Coordinates of C-alpha atoms in Angstrom, one line a residue:
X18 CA -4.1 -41.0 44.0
X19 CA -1.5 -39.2 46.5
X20 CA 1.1 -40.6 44.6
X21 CA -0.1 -39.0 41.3
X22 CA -0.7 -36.0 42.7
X23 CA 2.8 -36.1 43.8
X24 CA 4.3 -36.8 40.9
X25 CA 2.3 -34.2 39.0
X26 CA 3.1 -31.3 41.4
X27 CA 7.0 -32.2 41.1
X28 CA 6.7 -31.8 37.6
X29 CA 5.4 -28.7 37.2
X30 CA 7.7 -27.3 40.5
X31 CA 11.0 -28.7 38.1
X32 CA 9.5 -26.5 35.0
X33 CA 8.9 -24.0 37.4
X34 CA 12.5 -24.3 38.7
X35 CA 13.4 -24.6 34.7
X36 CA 12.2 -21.6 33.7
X37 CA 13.4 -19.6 36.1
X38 CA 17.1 -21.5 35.7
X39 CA 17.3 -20.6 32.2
X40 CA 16.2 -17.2 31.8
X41 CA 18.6 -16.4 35.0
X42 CA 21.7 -18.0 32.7
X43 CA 20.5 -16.0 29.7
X44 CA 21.5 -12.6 31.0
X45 CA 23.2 -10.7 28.9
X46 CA 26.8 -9.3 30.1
X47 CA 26.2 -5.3 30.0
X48 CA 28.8 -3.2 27.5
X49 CA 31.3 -2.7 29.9
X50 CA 31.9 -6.2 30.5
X51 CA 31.9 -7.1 26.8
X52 CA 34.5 -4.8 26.1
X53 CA 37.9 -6.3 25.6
X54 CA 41.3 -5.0 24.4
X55 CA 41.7 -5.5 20.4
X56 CA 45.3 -4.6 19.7
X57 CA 48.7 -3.8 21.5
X58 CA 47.9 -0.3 21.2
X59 CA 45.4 -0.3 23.6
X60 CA 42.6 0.1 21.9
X61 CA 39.4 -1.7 22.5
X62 CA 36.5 -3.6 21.4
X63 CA 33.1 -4.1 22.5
X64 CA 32.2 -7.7 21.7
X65 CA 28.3 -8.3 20.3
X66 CA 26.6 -10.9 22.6
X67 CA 26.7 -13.2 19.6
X68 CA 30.1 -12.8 19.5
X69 CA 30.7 -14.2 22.9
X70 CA 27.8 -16.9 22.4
X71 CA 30.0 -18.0 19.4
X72 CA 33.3 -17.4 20.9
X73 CA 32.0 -19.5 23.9
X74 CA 31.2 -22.6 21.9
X75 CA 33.9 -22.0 19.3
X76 CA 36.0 -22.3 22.4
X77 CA 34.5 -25.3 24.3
X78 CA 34.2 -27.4 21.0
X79 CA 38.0 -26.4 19.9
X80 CA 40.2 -25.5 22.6
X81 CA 37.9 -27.1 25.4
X82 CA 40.0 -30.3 25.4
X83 CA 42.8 -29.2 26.6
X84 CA 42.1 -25.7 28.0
X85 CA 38.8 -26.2 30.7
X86 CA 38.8 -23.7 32.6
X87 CA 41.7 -21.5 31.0
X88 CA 44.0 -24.0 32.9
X89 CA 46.5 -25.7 29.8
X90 CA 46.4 -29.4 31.0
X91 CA 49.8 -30.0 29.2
X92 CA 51.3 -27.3 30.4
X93 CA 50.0 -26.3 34.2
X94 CA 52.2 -23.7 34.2
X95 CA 51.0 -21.7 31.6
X96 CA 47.4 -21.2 31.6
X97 CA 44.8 -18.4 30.0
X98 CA 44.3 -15.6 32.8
X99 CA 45.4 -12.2 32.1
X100 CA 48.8 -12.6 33.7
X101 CA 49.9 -15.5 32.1
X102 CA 48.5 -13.9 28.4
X103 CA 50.4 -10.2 29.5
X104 CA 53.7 -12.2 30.6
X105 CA 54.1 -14.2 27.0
X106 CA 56.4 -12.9 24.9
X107 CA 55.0 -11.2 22.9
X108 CA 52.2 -10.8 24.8
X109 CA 49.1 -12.6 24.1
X110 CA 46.2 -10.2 25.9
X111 CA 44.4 -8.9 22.7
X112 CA 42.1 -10.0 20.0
X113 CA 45.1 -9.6 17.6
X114 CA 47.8 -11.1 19.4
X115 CA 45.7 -13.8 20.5
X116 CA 44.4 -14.4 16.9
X117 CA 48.0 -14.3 15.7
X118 CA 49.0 -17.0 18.3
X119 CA 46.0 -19.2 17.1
X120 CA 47.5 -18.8 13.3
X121 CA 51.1 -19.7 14.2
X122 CA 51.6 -20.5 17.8
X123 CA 55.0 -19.9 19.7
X124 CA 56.2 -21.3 22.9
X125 CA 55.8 -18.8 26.2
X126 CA 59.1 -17.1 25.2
X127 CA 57.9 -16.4 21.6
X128 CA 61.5 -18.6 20.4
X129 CA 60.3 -21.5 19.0
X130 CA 56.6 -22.6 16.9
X131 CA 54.8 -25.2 18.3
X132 CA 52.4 -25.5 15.6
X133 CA 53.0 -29.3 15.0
X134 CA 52.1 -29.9 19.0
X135 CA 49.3 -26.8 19.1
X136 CA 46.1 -26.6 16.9
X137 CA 46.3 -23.9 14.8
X138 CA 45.9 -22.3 11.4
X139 CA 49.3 -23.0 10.0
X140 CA 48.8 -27.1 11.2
X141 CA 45.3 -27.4 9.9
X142 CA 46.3 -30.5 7.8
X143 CA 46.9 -32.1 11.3
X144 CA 44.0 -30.6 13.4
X145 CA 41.0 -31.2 11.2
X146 CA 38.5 -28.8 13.5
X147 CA 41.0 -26.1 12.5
X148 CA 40.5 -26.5 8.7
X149 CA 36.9 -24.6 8.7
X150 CA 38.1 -21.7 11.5
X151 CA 37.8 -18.8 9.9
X152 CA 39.6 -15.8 10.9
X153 CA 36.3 -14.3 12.4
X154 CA 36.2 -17.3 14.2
X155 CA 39.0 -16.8 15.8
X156 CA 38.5 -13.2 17.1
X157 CA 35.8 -15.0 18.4
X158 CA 37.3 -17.8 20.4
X159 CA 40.3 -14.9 21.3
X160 CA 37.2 -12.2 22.5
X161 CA 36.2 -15.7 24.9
X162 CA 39.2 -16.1 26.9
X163 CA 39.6 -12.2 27.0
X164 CA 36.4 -12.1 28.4
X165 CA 36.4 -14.9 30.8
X166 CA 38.5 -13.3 33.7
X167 CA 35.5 -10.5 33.9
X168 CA 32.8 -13.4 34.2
X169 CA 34.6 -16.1 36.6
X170 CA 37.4 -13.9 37.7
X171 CA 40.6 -16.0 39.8
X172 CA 38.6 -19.2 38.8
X173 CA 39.7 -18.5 34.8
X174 CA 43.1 -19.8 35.2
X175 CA 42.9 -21.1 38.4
X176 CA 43.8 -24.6 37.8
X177 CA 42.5 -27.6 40.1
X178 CA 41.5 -25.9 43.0
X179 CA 38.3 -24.8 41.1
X180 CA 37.9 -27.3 38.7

C-alpha cells in the first residue's frame, strides 16, 4: 500500500513540477528585448513573438547543426555574437545583412562566396532544407541570432566553455 501511495504522490508532485516548468519557459520576452536592428541604417524592428518562436526552430532545424550555441563548429573562430557579426565585412548585425548573407554567403572578409561549403539560397540544389526557406523565413532565422545575445548574453558565442 505505502508503495502505491508513493508512487501516486510522485506523480502528481512531477505534474506539479511540470506545470510550473512550462509556463515559467513560456514567458514572453517584453518589446524591448524583441527589438532588433533591421538595416545598416540603424533602424529597428520589433520582432512578434511568433516571429522569434519561428525564427527559433527555423534556426535549430537549419543552422543548428553546425551553429549550437552561435559557436561555428567549422570555423571556431568566427562565431554568431554581436562582435563577430559587427566585425564581418560587411557587417552581418541586421535583419538585412544577415538575410543577404543567408542568400549568398561570403567568407569573414566579404572576398570570396562560400555558397558551395555554406547552406544558402543561392546553393539550394545542394542543401535540400534550403529549397522551401522563404525569404520571411529567413528574417526569421536572422531576427534569432540577433536576438540571442539579449536572452543568453556571453554564452551566445561563447564557444565550449558553455556548451
Amino acid at each position: 500500500m505505502f508503495k502505491t501511495y508513493s508512487k501516486f504522490c510522485a506523480c502528481i508532485l512531477f505534474c506539479i513540477f511540470n506545470l510550473f516548468v512550462v509556463s515559467a519557459s513560456a514567458i514572453d520576452l517584453d518589446e524591448a528585448t524583441r527589438t532588433v536592428t533591421a538595416d545598416s541604417s540603424g533602424k529597428t524592428v520589433v520582432l512578434t513573438p511568433e516571429q522569434v518562436k519561428r525564427g527559433k526552430r527555423l534556426f535549430n532545424t537549419t543552422c543548428g547543426a553546425c551553429h549550437t550555441g552561435g559557436i561555428t563548429k567549422t570555423n571556431p573562430n568566427v562565431g554568431l555574437d554581436p562582435e563577430a557579426l559587427s566585425l564581418a565585412t560587411p557587417r552581418r548585425d541586421s535583419i538585412e545583412a544577415l538575410v543577404d548573407f543567408l542568400k549568398n554567403p561570403t567568407t569573414y572578409d566579404g572576398l570570396e562566396s562560400i555558397a558551395e561549403i555554406h547552406p544558402s539560397i543561392k546553393s539550394a540544389d545542394i542543401y535540400p532544407r534550403m529549397r522551401s526557406i522563404t525569404d520571411e523565413d529567413l528574417s526569421s532565422i536572422a531576427g534569432h541570432i540577433l536576438l540571442q545575445p539579449k536572452i543568453v548574453a556571453e554564452k551566445w558565442g561563447g564557444g565550449k566553455i558553455y556548451f
